[in-house]
Coordinates of C-alpha atoms in Angstrom, one line a residue:
X1008 CA 18.5 10.6 -1.8
X1009 CA 18.2 8.1 1.1
X1010 CA 20.5 5.1 0.5
X1011 CA 18.3 3.1 2.9
X1012 CA 15.2 3.7 0.9
X1013 CA 17.0 3.0 -2.4
X1014 CA 18.3 -0.3 -1.0
X1015 CA 14.8 -1.3 0.1
X1016 CA 13.3 -0.5 -3.2
X1017 CA 16.0 -2.4 -5.1
X1018 CA 15.7 -5.4 -2.8
X1019 CA 11.9 -5.6 -3.2
X1020 CA 12.0 -5.1 -7.0
X1021 CA 14.7 -7.7 -7.5
X1022 CA 13.0 -10.3 -5.3
X1023 CA 9.7 -9.5 -7.0
X1024 CA 11.2 -10.1 -10.4
X1025 CA 12.6 -13.4 -9.1
X1026 CA 9.1 -14.3 -7.9
X1027 CA 7.5 -13.5 -11.2
X1028 CA 10.2 -15.4 -13.0
X1029 CA 9.5 -18.4 -10.7
X1030 CA 5.7 -18.3 -11.0
X1031 CA 5.1 -16.9 -14.5
X1032 CA 8.3 -16.9 -16.6
X1033 CA 6.4 -15.3 -19.6
X1034 CA 6.0 -12.1 -17.7
X1035 CA 9.6 -11.9 -16.5
X1036 CA 10.8 -9.4 -19.2
X1037 CA 7.8 -7.2 -18.6
X1038 CA 8.4 -7.2 -14.8
X1039 CA 12.1 -6.5 -15.1
X1040 CA 11.5 -3.6 -17.5
X1041 CA 8.8 -2.1 -15.2
X1042 CA 11.1 -2.5 -12.2
X1043 CA 13.8 -0.5 -13.8
X1044 CA 11.3 2.1 -14.8
X1045 CA 9.9 2.3 -11.3
X1046 CA 13.4 3.1 -9.9
X1047 CA 13.9 5.8 -12.5
X1048 CA 10.5 7.3 -11.5
X1049 CA 11.5 7.3 -7.9
X1050 CA 14.8 8.9 -8.6
X1051 CA 13.3 11.6 -10.8
X1052 CA 10.4 12.6 -8.5
X1053 CA 12.5 12.5 -5.4
X1054 CA 14.3 15.6 -6.6
X1055 CA 11.2 17.6 -6.1
X1056 CA 10.7 19.5 -2.9
X1057 CA 7.8 18.7 -0.6
X1058 CA 6.1 22.0 -1.4
X1059 CA 5.7 20.9 -5.0
X1060 CA 3.8 17.7 -3.9
X1061 CA 1.7 19.8 -1.5
X1062 CA 0.8 22.3 -4.3
X1063 CA -0.3 19.4 -6.5
X1064 CA -2.5 17.9 -3.7
X1065 CA -5.9 19.4 -4.6
X1066 CA -5.8 18.8 -8.4
X1067 CA -4.4 15.3 -7.8
X1068 CA -7.2 14.5 -5.4
X1069 CA -9.9 15.9 -7.6
X1070 CA -8.5 13.9 -10.6
X1071 CA -8.5 10.7 -8.6
X1072 CA -12.1 11.3 -7.6
X1073 CA -13.1 11.7 -11.3
X1074 CA -11.2 8.5 -12.2
X1075 CA -13.0 6.6 -9.4
X1076 CA -16.3 7.9 -10.7
X1077 CA -15.4 6.9 -14.3
X1078 CA -14.8 3.3 -13.0
X1079 CA -18.6 3.0 -12.4
X1080 CA -19.3 3.8 -16.1
X1081 CA -16.4 2.5 -18.1
X1082 CA -14.5 0.4 -15.6
X1083 CA -13.7 -3.3 -16.1
X1084 CA -13.2 -6.3 -13.8
X1085 CA -10.8 -9.1 -14.4
X1086 CA -11.2 -12.7 -15.5
X1087 CA -11.3 -13.9 -11.9
X1088 CA -13.6 -11.0 -10.6
X1089 CA -15.8 -10.0 -13.5
X1090 CA -18.5 -8.8 -11.1
X1091 CA -16.3 -5.9 -9.9
X1092 CA -15.2 -2.7 -11.6
X1093 CA -11.8 -1.6 -10.5
X1094 CA -9.8 -1.0 -13.7
X1095 CA -9.7 1.6 -16.5
X1096 CA -8.1 0.9 -19.9
X1097 CA -6.1 3.6 -21.6
X1098 CA -4.7 2.6 -25.0
X1099 CA -2.4 -0.4 -24.5
X1100 CA -2.3 -0.5 -20.7
X1101 CA -4.7 -0.7 -17.8
X1102 CA -4.5 0.9 -14.4
X1103 CA -6.3 0.9 -11.1
X1104 CA -7.5 4.3 -10.0
X1105 CA -7.8 3.3 -6.3
X1106 CA -4.0 2.9 -6.2
X1107 CA -3.5 6.6 -7.1
X1108 CA -6.4 7.6 -4.9
X1109 CA -4.4 6.5 -1.9
X1110 CA -1.5 8.7 -3.0
X1111 CA -3.7 11.7 -3.6
X1112 CA -5.4 11.3 -0.2
X1113 CA -2.0 11.4 1.4
X1114 CA -1.1 14.6 -0.4
X1115 CA -4.5 16.2 0.2
X1116 CA -4.7 15.6 3.9
X1117 CA -1.0 16.6 4.4
X1118 CA -1.7 19.9 2.5
X1119 CA -4.9 20.5 4.4
X1120 CA -3.5 20.0 7.9
X1121 CA -0.3 21.9 7.1
X1122 CA -2.3 24.9 5.9
X1123 CA -5.3 24.8 8.2
X1124 CA -4.1 23.2 11.4
X1125 CA -5.7 20.2 13.1
X1126 CA -8.2 21.8 15.4
X1127 CA -11.8 22.4 14.4
X1128 CA -11.0 21.0 11.0
X1129 CA -11.8 17.3 11.6
X1130 CA -15.2 17.4 9.8
X1131 CA -13.7 18.6 6.6
X1132 CA -10.8 16.1 6.8
X1133 CA -13.3 13.3 7.6
X1134 CA -15.4 14.1 4.6
X1135 CA -12.4 13.9 2.4
X1136 CA -11.5 10.4 3.8
X1137 CA -15.2 9.3 3.6
X1138 CA -15.7 10.4 0.1
X1139 CA -12.6 8.8 -1.3
X1140 CA -13.1 5.5 0.6
X1141 CA -16.8 5.4 -0.3
X1142 CA -16.1 5.5 -4.1
X1143 CA -13.7 2.6 -3.6
X1144 CA -16.1 0.6 -1.4
X1145 CA -18.8 0.8 -4.1
X1146 CA -16.6 -0.8 -6.8
X1147 CA -16.5 -3.0 -4.6
X1148 CA -13.0 -3.3 -3.2
X1149 CA -13.3 -3.9 0.6
X1150 CA -9.6 -4.7 1.1
X1151 CA -8.5 -1.4 -0.4
X1152 CA -11.3 0.5 1.3
X1153 CA -10.1 -0.7 4.8
X1154 CA -6.5 0.2 3.9
X1155 CA -7.5 3.6 2.6
X1156 CA -9.7 4.4 5.6
X1157 CA -7.0 3.4 8.1
X1158 CA -4.5 5.4 6.1
X1159 CA -6.7 8.5 6.7
X1160 CA -6.8 7.8 10.4
X1161 CA -3.0 7.4 10.5
X1162 CA -2.6 10.7 8.7
X1163 CA -4.8 12.4 11.3
X1164 CA -2.7 11.0 14.1
X1165 CA 0.6 12.1 12.3
X1166 CA -0.8 15.6 11.8
X1167 CA -1.3 15.9 15.6
X1168 CA -5.0 15.2 16.1
X1169 CA -5.7 14.0 19.6
X1170 CA -6.2 10.2 20.0
X1171 CA -9.5 10.9 22.0
X1172 CA -10.9 12.9 19.0
X1173 CA -10.0 10.1 16.6
X1174 CA -11.6 7.5 18.8
X1175 CA -14.8 9.5 19.1
X1176 CA -14.8 9.9 15.3
X1177 CA -14.4 6.2 14.7
X1178 CA -17.2 5.4 17.1
X1179 CA -19.5 7.9 15.3
X1180 CA -18.7 6.5 11.9
X1181 CA -19.2 2.9 13.1
X1182 CA -22.7 3.8 14.3
X1183 CA -23.5 5.4 10.9
X1184 CA -22.1 2.4 9.0
X1185 CA -24.1 -0.3 10.8
X1186 CA -27.5 0.3 9.1
X1187 CA -26.0 -0.1 5.6
X1188 CA -23.7 -3.0 6.4
X1189 CA -26.3 -5.7 5.8
X1190 CA -27.4 -4.1 2.5
X1191 CA -23.8 -4.0 1.3
X1192 CA -23.2 -7.6 2.1
X1193 CA -26.4 -8.6 0.3
X1194 CA -25.4 -6.8 -2.8
X1195 CA -21.8 -8.3 -2.6
X1196 CA -22.3 -11.8 -1.3
X1197 CA -18.8 -12.9 -2.3
X1198 CA -17.4 -10.9 0.6
X1199 CA -19.4 -12.9 3.2
X1200 CA -18.7 -16.1 1.4
X1201 CA -15.0 -15.4 1.4
X1202 CA -15.1 -14.7 5.1
X1203 CA -17.1 -17.8 5.9
X1204 CA -14.7 -19.9 3.9
X1205 CA -11.8 -18.5 5.8
X1206 CA -13.3 -19.2 9.3
X1207 CA -14.2 -22.7 8.2
X1208 CA -10.8 -23.4 6.7
X1209 CA -9.5 -25.4 9.7
X1210 CA -12.5 -27.8 9.6
X1211 CA -12.0 -28.2 5.8
X1212 CA -8.3 -29.0 6.3
X1213 CA -9.3 -32.3 8.0
X1214 CA -10.3 -33.6 4.5
X1215 CA -7.4 -32.0 2.7
X1216 CA -6.1 -35.4 1.5
X1217 CA -9.4 -35.8 -0.4
X1218 CA -10.1 -32.3 -1.5
X1219 CA -6.5 -31.2 -2.1
X1220 CA -4.8 -28.0 -0.9
X1221 CA -6.5 -24.7 -1.2
X1222 CA -4.8 -21.5 -2.4
X1223 CA -3.3 -20.6 1.0
X1224 CA -2.2 -24.2 1.5
X1225 CA -0.4 -24.3 -1.8
X1226 CA 1.4 -21.1 -0.7
X1227 CA 2.4 -22.7 2.5
X1228 CA 3.7 -25.7 0.6
X1229 CA 5.9 -23.5 -1.5
X1230 CA 7.3 -21.7 1.5
X1231 CA 8.1 -25.0 3.2
X1232 CA 9.7 -26.4 0.1
X1233 CA 12.0 -23.3 -0.2
X1234 CA 13.8 -24.1 3.1
X1235 CA 16.5 -21.8 4.1
X1236 CA 18.3 -21.1 0.8
X1237 CA 15.5 -21.8 -1.7
X1238 CA 15.1 -24.0 -4.7
X1239 CA 16.0 -21.4 -7.3
X1240 CA 13.7 -19.8 -9.9
X1241 CA 13.9 -22.7 -12.4
X1242 CA 13.1 -25.5 -10.0
X1243 CA 9.9 -27.5 -10.9
X1244 CA 6.9 -26.6 -8.9
X1245 CA 3.1 -26.7 -9.0
X1246 CA 1.5 -23.5 -10.3
X1247 CA -1.6 -22.1 -8.6
X1248 CA -3.8 -19.0 -8.8
X1249 CA -2.2 -15.7 -7.7
X1250 CA 1.3 -17.1 -7.2
X1251 CA 2.8 -14.1 -8.9
X1252 CA 0.4 -11.5 -7.6
X1253 CA -1.4 -11.7 -4.3
X1254 CA 0.7 -14.7 -3.0
X1255 CA 4.0 -13.5 -4.5
X1256 CA 5.7 -14.0 -1.2
X1257 CA 5.3 -17.7 -1.5
X1258 CA 7.2 -17.6 -4.9
X1259 CA 9.9 -15.6 -3.2
X1260 CA 10.1 -18.2 -0.5
X1261 CA 10.2 -21.1 -2.9
X1262 CA 13.0 -19.6 -5.1
X1263 CA 15.1 -17.9 -2.4
X1264 CA 14.0 -19.6 0.8
X1265 CA 13.9 -18.1 4.3
X1266 CA 16.8 -15.8 3.3
X1267 CA 14.7 -14.1 0.6
X1268 CA 11.6 -13.7 2.9
X1269 CA 13.9 -12.2 5.6
X1270 CA 15.2 -9.7 3.0
X1271 CA 11.7 -8.7 2.1
X1272 CA 10.9 -8.0 5.8
X1273 CA 14.2 -6.2 6.2
X1274 CA 13.4 -3.9 3.2
X1275 CA 10.0 -2.9 4.7
X1276 CA 11.8 -2.2 8.0
X1277 CA 14.1 0.2 6.2
X1278 CA 11.0 2.0 4.8
X1279 CA 9.5 2.3 8.3
X1280 CA 12.7 3.4 10.0
X1281 CA 13.4 6.1 7.4
X1282 CA 9.9 7.5 7.5
X1283 CA 9.9 7.6 11.3
X1284 CA 13.3 9.4 11.1
X1285 CA 11.6 12.1 9.1
X1286 CA 8.9 12.6 11.8
X1287 CA 11.6 12.5 14.5
X1288 CA 13.8 15.1 12.9
X1289 CA 10.9 17.4 12.0
X1290 CA 9.9 17.5 15.6
X1291 CA 13.3 19.1 16.4
X1292 CA 12.9 22.0 13.9
X1293 CA 11.8 25.3 15.5
X1294 CA 9.8 27.0 14.2
X1295 CA 7.8 24.3 12.4
X1296 CA 6.9 25.7 9.0
X1297 CA 3.8 24.4 7.1
X1298 CA 6.0 22.9 4.5
X1299 CA 8.0 20.9 7.1
X1300 CA 4.8 19.8 8.8
X1301 CA 3.3 18.7 5.5
X1302 CA 6.5 16.8 4.6
X1303 CA 6.4 14.9 7.9
X1304 CA 2.7 14.0 7.4
X1305 CA 3.4 12.9 3.8
X1306 CA 6.3 10.7 4.8
X1307 CA 4.3 9.0 7.5
X1308 CA 1.4 8.4 5.2
X1309 CA 3.6 7.1 2.4
X1310 CA 5.2 4.7 4.8
X1311 CA 1.9 3.4 6.1
X1312 CA 0.6 3.1 2.5
X1313 CA 3.5 0.7 1.7
X1314 CA 4.0 -1.2 4.9
X1315 CA 0.3 -1.4 5.9
X1316 CA -0.5 -3.0 2.6
X1317 CA 2.5 -5.3 3.0
X1318 CA 1.3 -6.4 6.4
X1319 CA -2.2 -7.2 5.1
X1320 CA -0.7 -9.2 2.2
X1321 CA 1.7 -11.2 4.3
X1322 CA -1.1 -11.9 6.9
X1323 CA -3.2 -13.3 4.1
X1324 CA -0.3 -15.5 2.9
X1325 CA 0.2 -16.7 6.5
X1326 CA -3.5 -17.6 6.8
X1327 CA -4.2 -15.0 9.5
X1328 CA -6.5 -12.8 7.3
X1329 CA -9.0 -13.9 4.6
X1330 CA -8.1 -13.3 1.0
X1331 CA -8.3 -9.6 0.2
X1332 CA -6.8 -9.3 -3.3
X1333 CA -4.2 -6.8 -2.0
X1334 CA -0.8 -7.1 -3.8
X1335 CA 2.5 -7.1 -2.0
X1336 CA 4.1 -3.7 -2.6
X1337 CA 6.9 -3.6 -5.2
X1338 CA 7.0 -7.5 -5.2
X1339 CA 3.7 -8.6 -6.8
X1340 CA 3.2 -8.4 -10.6
X1341 CA 1.3 -5.4 -11.7
X1342 CA 2.4 -1.9 -12.6
X1343 CA -0.4 0.2 -11.0
X1344 CA 0.7 -0.8 -7.5
X1345 CA 4.4 -0.7 -8.4
X1346 CA 4.1 2.8 -9.8
X1347 CA 2.1 4.2 -6.8
X1348 CA 4.5 2.7 -4.3
X1349 CA 7.5 4.1 -6.2
X1350 CA 6.0 7.6 -6.0
X1351 CA 5.4 7.0 -2.3
X1352 CA 9.0 6.3 -1.9
X1353 CA 9.9 9.4 -3.8
X1354 CA 7.8 11.4 -1.3
X1355 CA 9.8 10.0 1.6
X1356 CA 13.1 10.7 -0.1
X1357 CA 12.0 14.3 -0.7
X1358 CA 10.6 14.8 2.9
X1359 CA 13.8 13.4 4.5
X1360 CA 16.0 15.8 2.5
X1361 CA 13.9 18.8 3.3
X1362 CA 13.8 18.1 7.0
X1363 CA 17.5 17.4 7.2
X1364 CA 18.3 20.7 5.4
X1365 CA 16.3 22.6 8.0
X1366 CA 18.3 21.2 10.9
X1367 CA 21.7 22.6 12.1
X1368 CA 24.6 20.5 10.8
X1369 CA 25.4 19.1 14.3
X1370 CA 21.9 17.7 14.7
X1371 CA 21.7 15.8 11.5
X1372 CA 21.7 12.0 12.3
X1373 CA 23.4 9.5 10.0
X1374 CA 21.5 6.7 8.3
X1375 CA 22.1 3.0 8.7
X1376 CA 23.8 3.3 5.4
X1377 CA 25.4 6.6 4.4
X1378 CA 23.3 8.7 2.1
X1379 CA 24.2 11.7 -0.1

């Protein structure tokens, strides 16, 4: 296993547990238990070789499509978004199929490009991306849709598709999407309302003394109160909506200060550097086998799945993007996201081990922290 990735996961889960303990102490034991379970899942699945993940790609993708379709019939919303259907209930727990659809799309495209190559196969790959994202878009879940679609584009680039081909594809899809955009916004008016609220936020802030802080303003207040070292998880604070989910980074900043926020960013940097190391080492292997090509694509996709989502979440907390409802990977409360991100880390572990084993001993580069 990669010690860098393991350190990143432990840092994020520990800081996430602190954030939940700060914002919602009642859920602290549940979060701590699931954090330990997530590490065990990563350790267990990381022992599998990339070819196992690639063989599971087609059935995993088909199952994820079935689950996304089931959401339309038996799916449920939440107390704060009852008009959407994003969750399925199974016995005593609930899960979000779109989280696992992102993973299955990574596996499917990696397997497809590794077996078929990247030339004259773009239409099939595009249909896979479009079908998966369309089912999520209809839920509706625009934030996850954008992340999933961009994930598919990143996977194409990682597989070796020319940038000019990707640009032409994006232009064609944009032309096809324009006629239905107005219809989609009419049926889901909350999306436009959320955007309009975001762009008018600066004007509304002039009367903040009268109206009080909004959700993002409260998050900024927590971050500023945290200072450099933080106030500690038991310090008195004002609770607000999503302080343990979408805005968990504010709770991290309040309890651990700038130090904790910096550790979160450092952990995501470790994920990026390790995944890019997989792609760099794979490029040195000659001949490039389908399994190694698939492993490299999977590692890049898993990295983007984690860090891309983290970027969107942190941009929302900073007030750069409108609220999307996207959780902070491995930090926010919620097991669906934590589980899918832990599996993504296991894929990177597996890919790195496979690529290193294919290199001559003298070409194997050490990690920032020694790994086994």
